[in-house]
CSV table of C-alpha atoms in Angstrom, one decimal:
chain,number,residue,atom,x,y,z
A,1,MET,CA,-3.7,-22.1,18.6
A,2,ASN,CA,-4.9,-18.7,16.7
A,3,LEU,CA,-2.7,-16.0,18.3
A,4,ILE,CA,-5.1,-13.5,16.9
A,5,GLY,CA,-7.3,-13.8,20.6
A,6,LEU,CA,-4.3,-13.5,22.4
A,7,SER,CA,-3.0,-9.6,21.1
A,8,VAL,CA,-7.2,-8.6,21.3
A,9,LYS,CA,-6.7,-10.0,25.6
A,10,GLN,CA,-4.0,-8.1,25.9
A,11,ILE,CA,-5.0,-4.3,24.0
A,12,ARG,CA,-7.5,-5.3,26.3
A,13,ILE,CA,-6.7,-5.4,29.6
A,14,SER,CA,-3.9,-2.8,29.2
A,15,LYS,CA,-7.1,-0.3,27.9
A,16,GLY,CA,-8.9,-1.4,31.3
A,17,LEU,CA,-11.8,-2.9,29.2
A,18,THR,CA,-13.8,-6.2,30.7
A,19,GLN,CA,-14.7,-9.1,28.7
A,20,SER,CA,-18.5,-7.8,28.8
A,21,TYR,CA,-18.0,-4.7,28.1
A,22,ILE,CA,-16.1,-6.1,25.1
A,23,SER,CA,-19.6,-8.2,24.6
A,24,ASP,CA,-22.3,-6.4,25.0
A,25,TYR,CA,-20.8,-3.9,22.2
A,26,CYS,CA,-20.6,-6.9,20.5
A,27,GLN,CA,-23.2,-8.2,20.5
A,28,ILE,CA,-21.7,-11.9,21.0
A,29,SER,CA,-22.2,-14.2,23.8
A,30,GLN,CA,-19.5,-13.6,26.9
A,31,SER,CA,-17.8,-17.0,26.5
A,32,ASN,CA,-17.9,-17.0,23.2
A,33,TYR,CA,-16.0,-13.9,23.4
A,34,ALA,CA,-13.9,-15.9,26.6
A,35,LYS,CA,-12.8,-18.8,23.9
A,36,PHE,CA,-12.1,-17.1,21.5
A,37,GLU,CA,-8.9,-15.1,23.4
A,38,LYS,CA,-8.5,-18.2,24.2
A,39,GLY,CA,-7.9,-19.2,20.7
A,40,ILE,CA,-10.3,-21.3,20.7
A,41,ILE,CA,-12.4,-20.6,18.6
A,42,ASP,CA,-13.1,-18.4,15.7
A,43,ILE,CA,-15.4,-15.8,15.1
A,44,ARG,CA,-17.0,-13.6,12.1
A,45,ALA,CA,-14.6,-11.2,10.2
A,46,SER,CA,-17.4,-8.5,11.4
A,47,THR,CA,-17.2,-9.8,15.3
A,48,PHE,CA,-13.8,-8.7,14.6
A,49,ILE,CA,-14.1,-5.4,13.4
A,50,SER,CA,-16.3,-4.9,16.0
A,51,ILE,CA,-13.9,-6.1,18.8
A,52,LEU,CA,-10.7,-3.4,17.5
A,53,ASP,CA,-13.7,-1.4,16.9
A,54,SER,CA,-15.0,-1.5,20.3
A,55,MET,CA,-11.2,-0.6,21.7
A,56,ASP,CA,-10.9,2.0,19.8
A,57,ILE,CA,-7.5,0.5,17.6
A,58,PRO,CA,-7.9,-0.1,13.5
A,59,TYR,CA,-7.4,-2.7,11.6
A,60,HIS,CA,-3.9,-1.4,10.4
A,61,GLU,CA,-2.6,-0.7,14.3
A,62,PHE,CA,-4.4,-3.9,15.6
A,63,MET,CA,-1.6,-6.0,12.9
A,64,TYR,CA,0.7,-4.2,14.3
A,65,ILE,CA,0.8,-4.8,17.2
A,66,HIS,CA,0.0,-7.8,17.0
A,67,ASN,CA,3.3,-8.5,15.0
A,68,LYS,CA,5.6,-7.5,17.8
A,69,TYR,CA,5.1,-3.4,17.1
A,70,ASN,CA,6.5,-5.1,13.4
A,71,LEU,CA,5.2,-3.6,9.7
A,72,SER,CA,3.8,-7.7,7.4
A,73,LYS,CA,6.7,-9.1,6.0
A,74,LYS,CA,4.1,-8.1,2.7
A,75,ASP,CA,3.9,-4.3,4.3
A,76,ALA,CA,7.5,-4.2,4.4
A,77,ILE,CA,7.9,-4.8,1.2
A,78,LEU,CA,6.2,-2.1,-0.3
A,79,TYR,CA,6.2,0.5,2.2
A,80,LYS,CA,10.4,-0.1,0.9
A,81,PHE,CA,9.5,0.3,-2.2
A,82,PHE,CA,7.1,3.6,-1.8
A,83,ASN,CA,10.1,4.6,-0.7
A,84,ILE,CA,12.5,4.1,-2.5
A,85,PRO,CA,14.7,7.2,-2.8
A,86,PHE,CA,15.9,8.4,-6.7
A,87,ASN,CA,18.6,6.2,-7.7
A,88,GLY,CA,18.8,3.7,-5.2
A,89,ILE,CA,20.5,1.0,-6.7
A,90,ARG,CA,21.4,-0.8,-3.7
A,91,GLU,CA,17.9,-0.6,-2.4
A,92,LEU,CA,15.9,-1.9,-5.3
A,93,ASN,CA,19.1,-4.9,-5.1
A,94,ASN,CA,17.9,-5.6,-2.0
A,95,LEU,CA,14.3,-5.0,-2.3
A,96,GLN,CA,14.0,-7.8,-5.1
A,97,MET,CA,16.3,-10.0,-3.0
A,98,GLU,CA,12.8,-9.9,0.0
A,99,CYS,CA,10.5,-9.7,-3.4
A,100,ARG,CA,11.3,-13.1,-4.8
A,101,SER,CA,11.6,-15.0,-1.3
A,102,TYR,CA,8.7,-13.5,-0.3
A,103,LEU,CA,7.4,-15.4,-4.0
A,104,SER,CA,8.6,-17.8,-3.3
A,105,SER,CA,6.7,-19.1,0.4
A,106,TYR,CA,3.9,-17.2,-1.1
A,107,ASN,CA,1.3,-16.3,-4.0
A,108,SER,CA,0.9,-12.1,-3.8
A,109,PRO,CA,0.4,-10.1,-7.1
A,110,ILE,CA,0.7,-6.8,-5.3
A,111,ILE,CA,4.3,-7.6,-4.5
A,112,LYS,CA,4.4,-9.6,-8.5
A,113,GLU,CA,4.0,-6.0,-9.3
A,114,ALA,CA,6.1,-3.9,-6.9
A,115,TYR,CA,9.0,-6.5,-8.1
A,116,THR,CA,8.6,-6.4,-11.5
A,117,LEU,CA,8.2,-2.0,-11.4
A,118,SER,CA,11.4,-2.5,-8.9
A,119,LYS,CA,13.2,-4.4,-12.2
A,120,ALA,CA,11.9,-1.3,-14.8
A,121,LEU,CA,14.0,1.1,-12.0
A,122,LEU,CA,17.1,-0.5,-11.5
A,123,ILE,CA,16.9,-0.3,-15.9
A,124,ILE,CA,16.1,3.1,-15.5
A,125,TYR,CA,19.4,4.2,-12.9
A,126,LYS,CA,21.5,1.8,-14.7
A,127,TYR,CA,21.2,1.9,-18.1
A,128,ASN,CA,18.9,5.0,-18.5
A,129,ASP,CA,16.6,2.9,-20.5
A,130,PHE,CA,13.9,3.9,-20.7
A,131,ASN,CA,13.0,2.0,-23.3
A,132,GLU,CA,14.0,-0.7,-21.7
A,133,ALA,CA,11.8,-0.1,-18.6
A,134,ARG,CA,8.7,1.3,-20.3
A,135,GLN,CA,8.3,-3.1,-22.2
A,136,ILE,CA,8.3,-4.4,-18.5
A,137,ALA,CA,6.1,-1.7,-16.5
A,138,LYS,CA,3.7,-1.8,-19.4
A,139,PRO,CA,1.9,-4.5,-18.2
A,140,ILE,CA,0.9,-2.8,-15.2
A,141,TRP,CA,0.1,0.1,-17.3
A,142,GLU,CA,-2.4,-1.1,-18.7
A,143,ARG,CA,-4.0,-2.9,-16.2
A,144,LEU,CA,-3.8,0.0,-13.8
A,145,CYS,CA,-4.9,2.2,-17.0
A,146,LYS,CA,-8.1,-0.2,-17.8
A,147,SER,CA,-9.6,-0.4,-13.9
A,148,ASN,CA,-12.5,1.2,-13.3
A,149,ASP,CA,-11.2,1.8,-10.1
A,150,LEU,CA,-7.8,2.8,-8.5
A,151,TYR,CA,-7.5,1.7,-4.8
A,152,LEU,CA,-4.4,3.3,-2.7
A,153,TYR,CA,-1.8,1.2,-3.7
A,154,ASP,CA,-2.2,2.0,-7.3
A,155,LEU,CA,-2.3,5.3,-7.0
A,156,TYR,CA,1.0,4.7,-5.1
A,157,PHE,CA,1.9,2.1,-8.1
A,158,LEU,CA,1.1,4.6,-11.5
A,159,ASN,CA,2.5,7.7,-9.2
A,160,ALA,CA,5.9,5.4,-9.2
A,161,ILE,CA,6.2,4.6,-12.6
A,162,LEU,CA,4.7,7.7,-14.1
A,163,TYR,CA,8.0,9.2,-15.7
A,164,ILE,CA,8.8,6.0,-17.7
A,165,PHE,CA,5.6,6.5,-20.0
A,166,SER,CA,5.4,8.7,-22.1
A,167,PHE,CA,4.3,12.9,-21.2
A,168,GLU,CA,0.8,12.5,-23.1
A,169,GLU,CA,0.3,9.7,-21.6
A,170,ALA,CA,1.3,10.7,-17.7
A,171,LEU,CA,-1.5,13.5,-17.9
A,172,ASN,CA,-4.2,11.5,-20.2
A,173,LEU,CA,-4.3,9.6,-16.9
A,174,LYS,CA,-3.7,13.0,-14.9
A,175,ASN,CA,-8.1,13.0,-14.3
A,176,PHE,CA,-8.3,9.4,-13.6
A,177,LEU,CA,-5.6,9.3,-10.9
A,178,PHE,CA,-7.0,12.9,-9.8
A,179,ARG,CA,-10.3,10.5,-9.2
A,180,GLY,CA,-9.0,8.3,-8.0
A,181,TYR,CA,-6.7,10.5,-4.7
A,182,GLU,CA,-11.1,12.8,-4.4
A,183,LYS,CA,-12.4,8.7,-3.5
A,184,TYR,CA,-9.0,8.4,-0.9
A,185,LYS,CA,-8.4,12.6,0.2
A,186,ASN,CA,-10.4,11.8,3.4
A,187,LEU,CA,-8.1,8.7,4.9
A,188,ASN,CA,-5.1,8.9,7.3
A,189,ASN,CA,-1.8,9.5,6.1
A,190,THR,CA,-2.6,10.2,2.2
A,191,ILE,CA,-1.5,13.4,1.3
A,192,PRO,CA,2.3,13.0,0.9
A,193,ILE,CA,0.7,10.6,-2.3
A,194,PHE,CA,-1.3,13.7,-3.5
A,195,LEU,CA,1.4,15.7,-3.0
A,196,ASN,CA,4.0,13.4,-5.1
A,197,THR,CA,1.7,13.1,-7.5
A,198,HIS,CA,1.9,17.5,-8.2
A,199,ILE,CA,5.1,17.6,-7.6
A,200,ASN,CA,6.2,14.5,-10.5
A,201,LEU,CA,3.8,16.2,-12.5
A,202,SER,CA,4.6,19.2,-12.6
A,203,LEU,CA,8.5,18.4,-12.9
A,204,LEU,CA,7.6,16.4,-16.1
A,205,SER,CA,6.0,20.2,-17.2
A,206,ILE,CA,8.3,21.8,-17.2
A,207,GLU,CA,10.8,18.8,-18.6
A,208,HIS,CA,8.2,19.1,-21.7
A,209,ASN,CA,8.2,23.1,-21.9
A,210,ARG,CA,4.3,23.3,-20.6
A,211,TYR,CA,4.7,25.6,-18.0
A,212,ASN,CA,1.3,26.9,-18.4
A,213,ASP,CA,0.7,23.3,-17.0
A,214,ALA,CA,3.7,23.2,-14.3
A,215,LEU,CA,2.3,25.9,-12.7
A,216,LYS,CA,-2.1,24.2,-13.0
């Protein structure tokens, strides 16, 4: 049984909305909508998006509710990766175990990259070996640098490994990063990653005595 429809039904009822309101809003028959809520039929992605819009529920919020107010396994792993504290060796070790567990059941390129980058960060935190860390992270760095467009997770990944590579490489990438941020500036909750990147570039500039660059 498709439980997506059941979650939609629970939200609809809690908001005091009727099936006829939703079906009229989405321009589908009420009988088909009722079948969707019961898990009898599937609907098109465009219709599902319209249903969420009719209830004023963003997709990411719906999935959070659908997962019983928890992040999905993939989102939980990525959240942990992007919030690893400085020198968080224990957290990185735990993250690697979670990545391996997830990848044993699912083929996910982004979790593979999170796993690879966590290995690179561990090399730095444990042994301060930047050369080895660069070799591990290099394929991901090169993929991102060659991309025509950067998506939100790409921006997070690049920010996480900015200081692994040379200062000049980081500076050369600055404008590319900022163009990527410009596209996402109006998306909710993206300001922290923008600020983190500015701070990281400033610290790198200070470390290399480029104080004017740091001020900018």
